[in-house]
Coordinates of C-alpha atoms and ligand atoms in Angstrom, one line a residue:
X1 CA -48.2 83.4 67.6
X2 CA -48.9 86.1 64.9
X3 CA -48.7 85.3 61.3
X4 CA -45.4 84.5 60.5
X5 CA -43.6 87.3 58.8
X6 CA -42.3 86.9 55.0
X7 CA -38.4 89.0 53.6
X8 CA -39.3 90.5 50.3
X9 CA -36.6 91.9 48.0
X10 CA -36.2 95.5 47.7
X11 CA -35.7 95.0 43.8
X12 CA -38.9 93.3 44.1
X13 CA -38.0 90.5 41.7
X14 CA -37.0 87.4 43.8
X15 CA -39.4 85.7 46.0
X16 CA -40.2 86.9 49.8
X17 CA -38.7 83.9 52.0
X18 CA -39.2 82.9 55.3
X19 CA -36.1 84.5 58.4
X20 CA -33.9 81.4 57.8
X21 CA -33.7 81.7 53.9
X22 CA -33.0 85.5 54.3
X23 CA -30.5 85.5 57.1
X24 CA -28.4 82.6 54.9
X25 CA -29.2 84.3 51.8
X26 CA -28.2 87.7 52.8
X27 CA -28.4 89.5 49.1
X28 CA -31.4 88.1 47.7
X29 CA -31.2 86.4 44.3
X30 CA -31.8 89.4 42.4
X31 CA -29.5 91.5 43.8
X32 CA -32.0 93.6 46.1
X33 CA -31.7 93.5 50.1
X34 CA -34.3 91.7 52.2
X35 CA -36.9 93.6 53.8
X36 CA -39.8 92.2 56.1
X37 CA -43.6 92.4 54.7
X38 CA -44.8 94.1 57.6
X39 CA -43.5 95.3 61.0
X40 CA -45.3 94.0 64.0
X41 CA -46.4 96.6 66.3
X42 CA -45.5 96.3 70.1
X43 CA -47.7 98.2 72.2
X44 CA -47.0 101.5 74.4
X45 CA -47.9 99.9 77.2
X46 CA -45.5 97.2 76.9
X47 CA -42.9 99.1 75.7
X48 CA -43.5 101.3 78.6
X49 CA -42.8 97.6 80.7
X50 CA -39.7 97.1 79.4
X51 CA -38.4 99.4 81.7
X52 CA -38.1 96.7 84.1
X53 CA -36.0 94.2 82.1
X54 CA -32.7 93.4 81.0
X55 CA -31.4 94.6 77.5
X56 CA -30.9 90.7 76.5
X57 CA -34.4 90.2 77.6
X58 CA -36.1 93.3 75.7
X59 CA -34.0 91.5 72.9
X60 CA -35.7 88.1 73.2
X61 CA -39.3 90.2 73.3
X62 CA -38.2 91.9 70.1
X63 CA -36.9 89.4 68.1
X64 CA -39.3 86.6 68.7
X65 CA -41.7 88.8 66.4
X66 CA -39.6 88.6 63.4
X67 CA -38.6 85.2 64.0
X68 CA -41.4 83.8 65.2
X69 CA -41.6 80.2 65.5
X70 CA -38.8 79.3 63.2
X71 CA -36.7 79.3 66.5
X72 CA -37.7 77.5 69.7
X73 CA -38.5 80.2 72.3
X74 CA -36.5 79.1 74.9
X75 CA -33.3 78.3 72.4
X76 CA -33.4 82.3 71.3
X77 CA -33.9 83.5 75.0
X78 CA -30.9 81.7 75.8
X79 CA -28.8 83.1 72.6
X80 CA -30.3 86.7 73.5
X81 CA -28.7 86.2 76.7
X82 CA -25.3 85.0 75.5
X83 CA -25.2 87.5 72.8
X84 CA -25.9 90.8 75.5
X85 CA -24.0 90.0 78.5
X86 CA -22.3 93.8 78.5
X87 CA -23.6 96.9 79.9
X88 CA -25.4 99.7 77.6
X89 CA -24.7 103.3 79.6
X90 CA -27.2 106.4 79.4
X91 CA -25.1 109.2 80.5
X92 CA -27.3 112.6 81.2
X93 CA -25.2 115.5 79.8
X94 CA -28.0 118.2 80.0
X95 CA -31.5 118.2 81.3
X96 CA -33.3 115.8 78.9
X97 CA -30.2 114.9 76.2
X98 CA -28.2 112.2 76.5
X99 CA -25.3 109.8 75.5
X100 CA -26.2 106.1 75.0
X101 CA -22.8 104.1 74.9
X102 CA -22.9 101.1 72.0
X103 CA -18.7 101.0 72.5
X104 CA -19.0 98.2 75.7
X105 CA -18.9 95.1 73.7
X106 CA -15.9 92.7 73.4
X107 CA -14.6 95.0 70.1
X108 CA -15.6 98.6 71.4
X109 CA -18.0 99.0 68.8
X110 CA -21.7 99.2 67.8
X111 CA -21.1 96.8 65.7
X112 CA -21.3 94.2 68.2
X113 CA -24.4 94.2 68.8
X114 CA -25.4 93.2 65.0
X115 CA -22.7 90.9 64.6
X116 CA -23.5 88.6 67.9
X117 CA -26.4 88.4 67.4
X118 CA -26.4 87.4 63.6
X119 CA -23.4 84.7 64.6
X120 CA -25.6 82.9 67.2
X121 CA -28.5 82.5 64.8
X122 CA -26.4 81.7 61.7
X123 CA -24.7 79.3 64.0
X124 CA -27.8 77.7 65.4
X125 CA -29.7 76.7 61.9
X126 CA -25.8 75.6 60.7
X127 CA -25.6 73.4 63.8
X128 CA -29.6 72.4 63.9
X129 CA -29.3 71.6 60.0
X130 CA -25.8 70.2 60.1
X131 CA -24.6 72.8 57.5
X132 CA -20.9 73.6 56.4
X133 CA -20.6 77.7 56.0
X134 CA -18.3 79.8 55.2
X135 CA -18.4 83.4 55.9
X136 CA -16.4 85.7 53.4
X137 CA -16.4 89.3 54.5
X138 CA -14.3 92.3 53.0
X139 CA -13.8 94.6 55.9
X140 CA -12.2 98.5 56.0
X141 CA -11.9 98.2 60.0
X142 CA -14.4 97.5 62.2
X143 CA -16.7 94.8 60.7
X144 CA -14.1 93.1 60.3
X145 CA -13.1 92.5 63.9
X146 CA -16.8 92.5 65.0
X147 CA -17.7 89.4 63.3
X148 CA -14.8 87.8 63.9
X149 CA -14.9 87.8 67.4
X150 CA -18.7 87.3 67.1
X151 CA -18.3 84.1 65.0
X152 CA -15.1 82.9 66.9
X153 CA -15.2 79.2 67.7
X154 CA -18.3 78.7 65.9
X155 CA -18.1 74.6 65.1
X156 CA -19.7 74.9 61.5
X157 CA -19.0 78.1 60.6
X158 CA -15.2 79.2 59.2
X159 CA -14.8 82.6 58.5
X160 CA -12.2 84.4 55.8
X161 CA -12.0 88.0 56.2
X162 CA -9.9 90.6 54.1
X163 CA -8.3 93.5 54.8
X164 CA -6.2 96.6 53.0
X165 CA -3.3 95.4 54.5
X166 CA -1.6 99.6 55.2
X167 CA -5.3 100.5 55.9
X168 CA -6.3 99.4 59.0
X169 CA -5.2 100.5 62.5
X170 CA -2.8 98.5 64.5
X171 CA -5.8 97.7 67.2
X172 CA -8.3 97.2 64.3
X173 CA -5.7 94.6 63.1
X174 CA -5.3 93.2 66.5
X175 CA -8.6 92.9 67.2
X176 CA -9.0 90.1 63.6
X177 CA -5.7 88.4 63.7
X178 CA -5.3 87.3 67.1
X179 CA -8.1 84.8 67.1
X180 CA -7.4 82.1 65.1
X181 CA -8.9 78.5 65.0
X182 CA -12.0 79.2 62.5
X183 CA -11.2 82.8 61.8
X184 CA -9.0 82.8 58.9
X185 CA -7.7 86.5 57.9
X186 CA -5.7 87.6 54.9
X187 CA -4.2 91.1 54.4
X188 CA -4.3 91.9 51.4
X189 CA -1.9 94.4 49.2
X190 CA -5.1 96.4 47.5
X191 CA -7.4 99.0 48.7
X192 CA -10.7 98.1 50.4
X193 CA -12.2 98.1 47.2
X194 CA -10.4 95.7 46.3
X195 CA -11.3 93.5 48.8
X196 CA -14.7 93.7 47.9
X197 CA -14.4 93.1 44.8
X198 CA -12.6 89.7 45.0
X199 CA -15.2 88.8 47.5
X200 CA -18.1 89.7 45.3
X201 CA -16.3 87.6 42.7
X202 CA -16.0 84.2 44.6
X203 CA -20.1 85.0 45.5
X204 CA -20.6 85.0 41.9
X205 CA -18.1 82.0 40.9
X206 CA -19.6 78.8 39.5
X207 CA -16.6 76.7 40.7
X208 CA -16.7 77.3 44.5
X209 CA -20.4 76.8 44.2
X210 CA -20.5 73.2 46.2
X211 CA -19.2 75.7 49.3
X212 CA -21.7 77.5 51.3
X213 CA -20.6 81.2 51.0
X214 CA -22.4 83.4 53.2
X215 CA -21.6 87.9 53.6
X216 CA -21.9 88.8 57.0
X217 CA -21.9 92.6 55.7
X218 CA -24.3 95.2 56.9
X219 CA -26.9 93.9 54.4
X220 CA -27.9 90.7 56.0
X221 CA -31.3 91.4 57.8
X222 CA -29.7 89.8 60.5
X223 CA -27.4 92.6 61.3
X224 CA -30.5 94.4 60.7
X225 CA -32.8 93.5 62.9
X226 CA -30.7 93.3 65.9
X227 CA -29.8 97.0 65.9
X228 CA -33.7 97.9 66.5
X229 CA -33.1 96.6 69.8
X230 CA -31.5 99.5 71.4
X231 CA -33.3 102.3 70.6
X232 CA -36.6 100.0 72.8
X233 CA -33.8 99.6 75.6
X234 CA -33.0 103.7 75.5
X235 CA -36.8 104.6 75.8
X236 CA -37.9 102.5 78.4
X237 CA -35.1 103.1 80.5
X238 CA -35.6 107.2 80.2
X239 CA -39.4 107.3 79.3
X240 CA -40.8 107.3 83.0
X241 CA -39.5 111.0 83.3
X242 CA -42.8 111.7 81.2
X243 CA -41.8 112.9 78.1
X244 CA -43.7 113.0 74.8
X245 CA -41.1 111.9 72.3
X246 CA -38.1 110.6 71.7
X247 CA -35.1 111.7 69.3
X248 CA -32.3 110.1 68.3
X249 CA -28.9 111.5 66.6
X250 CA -27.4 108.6 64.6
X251 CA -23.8 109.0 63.3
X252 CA -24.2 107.7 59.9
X253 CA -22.3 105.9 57.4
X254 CA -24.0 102.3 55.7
X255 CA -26.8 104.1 57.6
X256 CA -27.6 100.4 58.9
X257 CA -28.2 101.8 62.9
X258 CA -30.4 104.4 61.4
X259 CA -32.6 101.6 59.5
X260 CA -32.8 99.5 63.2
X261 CA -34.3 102.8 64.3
X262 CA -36.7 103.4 61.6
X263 CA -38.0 99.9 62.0
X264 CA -38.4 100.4 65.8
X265 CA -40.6 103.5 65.0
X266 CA -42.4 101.4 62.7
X267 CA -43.3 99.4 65.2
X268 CA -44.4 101.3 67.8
X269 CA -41.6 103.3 69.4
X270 CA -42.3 106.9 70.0
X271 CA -40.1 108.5 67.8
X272 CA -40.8 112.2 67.2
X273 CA -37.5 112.5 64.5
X274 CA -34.0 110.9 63.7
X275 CA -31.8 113.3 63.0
X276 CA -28.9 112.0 60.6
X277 CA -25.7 112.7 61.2
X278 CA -23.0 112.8 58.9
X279 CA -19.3 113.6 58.4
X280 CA -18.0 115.1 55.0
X281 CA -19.4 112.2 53.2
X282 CA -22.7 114.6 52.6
X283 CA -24.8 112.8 49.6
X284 CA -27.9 111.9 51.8
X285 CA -27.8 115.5 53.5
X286 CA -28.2 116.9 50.2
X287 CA -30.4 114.5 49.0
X288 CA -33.1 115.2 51.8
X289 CA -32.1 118.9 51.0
X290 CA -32.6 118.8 46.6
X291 CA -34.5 115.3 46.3
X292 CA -31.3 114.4 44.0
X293 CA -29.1 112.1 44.5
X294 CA -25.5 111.9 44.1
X295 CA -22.9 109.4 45.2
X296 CA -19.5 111.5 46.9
X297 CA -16.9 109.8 45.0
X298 CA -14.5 108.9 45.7
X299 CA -15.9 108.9 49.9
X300 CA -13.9 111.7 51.5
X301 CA -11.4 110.5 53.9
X302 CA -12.4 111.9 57.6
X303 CA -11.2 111.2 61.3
X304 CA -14.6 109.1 61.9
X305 CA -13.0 107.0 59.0
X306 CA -16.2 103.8 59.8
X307 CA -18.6 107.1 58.1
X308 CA -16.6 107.5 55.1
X309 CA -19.4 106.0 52.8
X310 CA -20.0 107.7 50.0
X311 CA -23.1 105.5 48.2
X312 CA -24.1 103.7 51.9
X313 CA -25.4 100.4 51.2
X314 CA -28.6 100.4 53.0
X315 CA -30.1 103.5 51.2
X316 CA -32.1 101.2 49.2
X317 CA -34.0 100.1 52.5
X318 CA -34.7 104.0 53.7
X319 CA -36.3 104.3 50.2
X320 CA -38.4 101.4 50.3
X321 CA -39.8 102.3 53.5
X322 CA -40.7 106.2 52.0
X323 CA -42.8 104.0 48.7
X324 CA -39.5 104.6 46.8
X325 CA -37.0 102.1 44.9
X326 CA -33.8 102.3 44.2
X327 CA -31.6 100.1 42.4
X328 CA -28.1 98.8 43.8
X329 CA -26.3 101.4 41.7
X330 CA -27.9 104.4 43.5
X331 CA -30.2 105.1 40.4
X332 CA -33.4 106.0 41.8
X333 CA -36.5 104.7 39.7
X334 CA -39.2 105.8 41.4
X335 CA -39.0 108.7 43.7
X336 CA -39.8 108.5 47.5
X337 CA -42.4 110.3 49.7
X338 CA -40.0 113.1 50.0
X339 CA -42.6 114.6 51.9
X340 CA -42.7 112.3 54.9
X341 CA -39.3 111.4 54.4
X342 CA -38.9 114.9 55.8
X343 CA -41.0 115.2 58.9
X344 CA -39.4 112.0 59.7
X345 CA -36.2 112.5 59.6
X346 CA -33.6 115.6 59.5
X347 CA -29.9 115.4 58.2
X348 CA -27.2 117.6 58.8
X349 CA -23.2 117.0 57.9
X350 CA -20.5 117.5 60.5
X351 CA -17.2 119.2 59.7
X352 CA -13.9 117.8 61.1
X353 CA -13.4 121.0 62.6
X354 CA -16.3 120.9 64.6
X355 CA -16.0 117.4 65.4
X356 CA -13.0 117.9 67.1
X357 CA -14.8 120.9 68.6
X358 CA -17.2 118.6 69.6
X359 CA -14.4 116.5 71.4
X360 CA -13.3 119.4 73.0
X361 CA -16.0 121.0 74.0
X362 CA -18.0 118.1 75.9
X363 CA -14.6 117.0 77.7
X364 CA -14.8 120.8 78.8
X365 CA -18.5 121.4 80.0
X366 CA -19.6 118.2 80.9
X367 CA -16.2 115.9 81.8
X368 CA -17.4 113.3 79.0
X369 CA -15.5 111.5 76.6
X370 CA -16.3 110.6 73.0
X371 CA -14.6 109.6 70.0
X372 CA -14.9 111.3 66.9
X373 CA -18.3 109.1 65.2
X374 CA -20.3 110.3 68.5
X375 CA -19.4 114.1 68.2
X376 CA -20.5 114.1 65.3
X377 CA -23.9 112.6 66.7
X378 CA -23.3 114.7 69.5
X379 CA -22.6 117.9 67.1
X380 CA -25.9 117.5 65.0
X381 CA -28.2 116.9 67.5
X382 CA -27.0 120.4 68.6
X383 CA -27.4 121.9 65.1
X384 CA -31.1 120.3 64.7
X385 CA -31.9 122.2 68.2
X386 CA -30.5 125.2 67.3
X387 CA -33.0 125.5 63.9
X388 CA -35.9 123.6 64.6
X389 CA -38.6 125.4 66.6
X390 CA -38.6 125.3 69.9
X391 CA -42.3 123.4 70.6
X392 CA -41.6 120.1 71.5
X393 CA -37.9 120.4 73.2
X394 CA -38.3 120.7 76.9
X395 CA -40.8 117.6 76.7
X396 CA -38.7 115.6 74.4
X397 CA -35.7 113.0 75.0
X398 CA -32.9 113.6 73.0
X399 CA -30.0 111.0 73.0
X400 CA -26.7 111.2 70.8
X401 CA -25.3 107.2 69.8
X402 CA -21.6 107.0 70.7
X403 CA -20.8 104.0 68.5
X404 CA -17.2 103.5 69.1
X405 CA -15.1 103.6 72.6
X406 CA -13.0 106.4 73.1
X407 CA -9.7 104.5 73.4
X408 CA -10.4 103.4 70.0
X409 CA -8.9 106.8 69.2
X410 CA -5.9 107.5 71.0
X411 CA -4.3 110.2 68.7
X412 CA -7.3 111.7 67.6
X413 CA -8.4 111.9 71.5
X414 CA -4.4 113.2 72.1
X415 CA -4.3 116.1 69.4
X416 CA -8.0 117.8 70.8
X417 CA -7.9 117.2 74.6
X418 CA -4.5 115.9 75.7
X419 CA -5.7 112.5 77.4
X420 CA -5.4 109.2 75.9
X421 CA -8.2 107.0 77.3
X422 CA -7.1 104.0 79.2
X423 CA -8.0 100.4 76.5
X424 CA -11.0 98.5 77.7
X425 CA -9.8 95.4 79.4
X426 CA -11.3 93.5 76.2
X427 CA -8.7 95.4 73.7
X428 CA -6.0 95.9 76.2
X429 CA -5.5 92.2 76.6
X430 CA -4.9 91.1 73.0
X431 CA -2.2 93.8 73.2
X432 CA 0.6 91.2 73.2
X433 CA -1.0 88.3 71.7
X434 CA 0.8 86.4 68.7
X435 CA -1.1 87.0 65.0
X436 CA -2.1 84.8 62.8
X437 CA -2.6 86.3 59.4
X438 CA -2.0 85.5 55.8
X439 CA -0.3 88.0 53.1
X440 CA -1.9 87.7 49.6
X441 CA -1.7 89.3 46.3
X442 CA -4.4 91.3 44.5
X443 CA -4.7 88.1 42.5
X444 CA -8.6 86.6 42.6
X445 CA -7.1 83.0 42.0
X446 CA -5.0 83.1 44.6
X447 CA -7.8 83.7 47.0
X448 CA -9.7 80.8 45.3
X449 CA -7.0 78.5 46.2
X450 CA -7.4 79.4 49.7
X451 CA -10.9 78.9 50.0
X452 CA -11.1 75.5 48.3
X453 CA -7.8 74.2 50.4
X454 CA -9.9 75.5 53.5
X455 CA -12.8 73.2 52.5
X456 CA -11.1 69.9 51.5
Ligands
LIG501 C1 -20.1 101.3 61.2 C2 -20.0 102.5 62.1 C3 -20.8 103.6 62.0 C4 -21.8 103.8 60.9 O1 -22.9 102.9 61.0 P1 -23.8 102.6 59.8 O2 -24.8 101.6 60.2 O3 -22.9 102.1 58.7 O4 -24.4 103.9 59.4 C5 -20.6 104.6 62.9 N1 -19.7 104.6 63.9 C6 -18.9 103.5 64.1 C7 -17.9 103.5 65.2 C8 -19.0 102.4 63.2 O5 -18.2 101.4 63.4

């Protein structure tokens, strides 16, 4: 087994700490998000032999090298397997570009893939270790229902999730409430802000310290991590058509997915350029374009509402990785390598018009479906072949995330093409099932209560 590898804090002022202490941790001590020391680098030729294997099992080969032996092999073989047990489709629109579909898990969205994994290890050191956690997550939509169907039923683990209680959709809601047993969910009469920042003030609360409060937000490296996993799976399944490179478009809003894709290039994919992809919510577009940067504030409300980020949380990471830092306010103090930062990546912001026209337009030519976060994928992978030069396209791979199933969308999909997708048979069947869900005030005491009654 390689050395094992150490989680440093991006404000570089806490101690590094070993896969366990970062995963429970998830903000480090001094406010900065965990990073790993060093990547480990998987070979071509074994990336090349993934080809043959099943996206739980390329999971297991990935992970292992982060976690190393801090989990028993054959224990994280068999959570990889329970965690993956849905399909991942490439669709071929053109020649060499693609679709890959993240939308098949038990929510419809990409998120699944972070959040099952990340419940199967927090659950195993909680059960290993005997631990009592509780997971306290502020969620605008699809987090939300991600982790709690990941964590659902966990034995140690209870979970307490808010929402806006007029600000989620009627299947987002659906998809939290109708779980029940450890999944405890509260609607709350606030914004999403507000959410958050009741949450961050039971983190920070000296008299629910005795209870283990975990996040289970995009931060933790263990959503991190996780959502490397696919961008190996997409390769090695297209790769043996001989092409040089591969690029990716990733519909960005926490830009989370894009960091899993920057850390599979650091370790070895073949990754000739990620090409960001925005909606409105245009700060890092600029950014990359000035080398300033500005929040969008307050975030522009668009149709691929899970992108309406306008300071995304994992920024802090991208700069890291380009020799930069900045701080959790979005105050750079030390500017990155704009220079590689550049060859690496390109970003480009998607209008709603042309997302729509994006909807439209591949339901037209091609007979595909996608929601609005993957036409905007879709939209500026178009828009970075249209300027870049035209060297390295015909022997490239160029694949589009969809990160969200069309049905997700049903007026959106309505208003632009006239068909509303049929539900997945995972979101069609909580249709009628009864809700469990508490009403609460904007009151921070009120919530206390609830946790501490939770825990007696
Ligand atoms: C969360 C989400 C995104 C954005 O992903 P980030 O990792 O935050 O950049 C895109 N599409 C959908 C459907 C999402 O739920």
């Amino acid at each position: 087994m390689n050395k094992p590898i150490k989680y440093y804090s991006t404000n570089l002022k806490s101690p590094a700490v070993n896969f366990r202490q970062a995963l429970l941790n998830g903000l480090a001590p001094d406010g900065g998000l965990y990073m790993p020391s060093s990547v480990p680098h998987i070979s071509r030729q074994r990336i090349h032999d993934y080809r043959g294997l099943e996206y739980h099992e390329i999971a297991y080969d990935i992970l292992m090298h982060f976690i190393g032996d801090e989990i028993e092999g054959s224990k994280l073989k068999s959570l990889c397997r329970d965690a993956y047990d849905f399909e991942v489709p490439l669709e071929k629109l053109e020649d060499n570009k693609y679709i890959m579909r993240l939308d098949r898990g038990p929510t419809a969205s990409f998120k699944d893939f972070a959040a099952r994994m990340m419940a199967r290890l927090m659950n195993h050191y909680a059960s290993a270790e005997g631990l009592r956690l509780t997971i306290l997550t502020a969620t605008s939509g699809d987090t939300g229902s991600a982790v709690a169907s990941a964590f659902r039923g966990s034995e140690n683990i209870d979970v307490v999730i808010l929402y806006p209680r007029d600000e989620v959709s009627a299947i987002q809601r659906k998809q939290m409430t109708t779980l029940s047993g450890n999944i405890h969910v509260i609607a709350l009469d606030g914004k999403f802000d507000h959410c958050q920042d009741l949450v961050k003030k039971a983190f920070t609360d000296p008299s629910l310290s005795h209870i283990s409060l975990s996040s289970a937000n995009s931060i933790n490296i263990g959503r991190l991590i996780p959502q490397s996993i696919y961008y190996f799976y997409a390769w090695s399944g297209l790769c043996e058509n001989g092409y040089d490179k591969v690029c990716f478009s990733v519909p960005s809003g926490n830009f989370g997915n894009l960091m899993g894709g920057l850390i599979a290039r650091e370790m070895g994919l073949p990754v000739r350029r990620f090409i960001i992809s925005t909606n409105s919510n245009d700060e890092v577009p600029r950014f990359m374009q000035t080398g300033i940067y500005e929040p969008v504030s307050p975030s522009i409300d668009c149709i691929s509402s899970a992108m309406n980020v306008g300071h995304p949380s994992n920024l802090a990471r991208i700069i890291a990785l380009y020799e930069g830092i900045m701080d959790e306010k979005g105050c750079l103090q030390k500017q990155p390598r704009m220079d590689r930062l550049k060859s690496d990546l390109s970003a480009v912001s998607i209008s709603e018009e042309e997302t729509r026209n994006t909807i439209a337009g591949c339901h037209k030519n091609y007979g595909v479906l996608l929601e609005p976060h993957g036409a905007v994928a879709w939209k500026g992978m178009d828009k970075y072949l249209e300027n870049a030069d035209q060297e390295n396209h015909d022997r490239d791979l160029f694949i589009a995330l969809e990160t969200a199933h069309p049905a997700k969308f049903p007026e959106e999909l309505i208003r632009t093409i006239g068909i509303a997708p049929a539900l997945p048979e995972s979101l069609a069947s909580i249709e009628n099932l009864p809700e469990y869900c508490v009403e609460m005030k904007n009151e921070y005491d009120v919530l206390k209560e609830f946790i501490l009654e939770l825990k007696k």
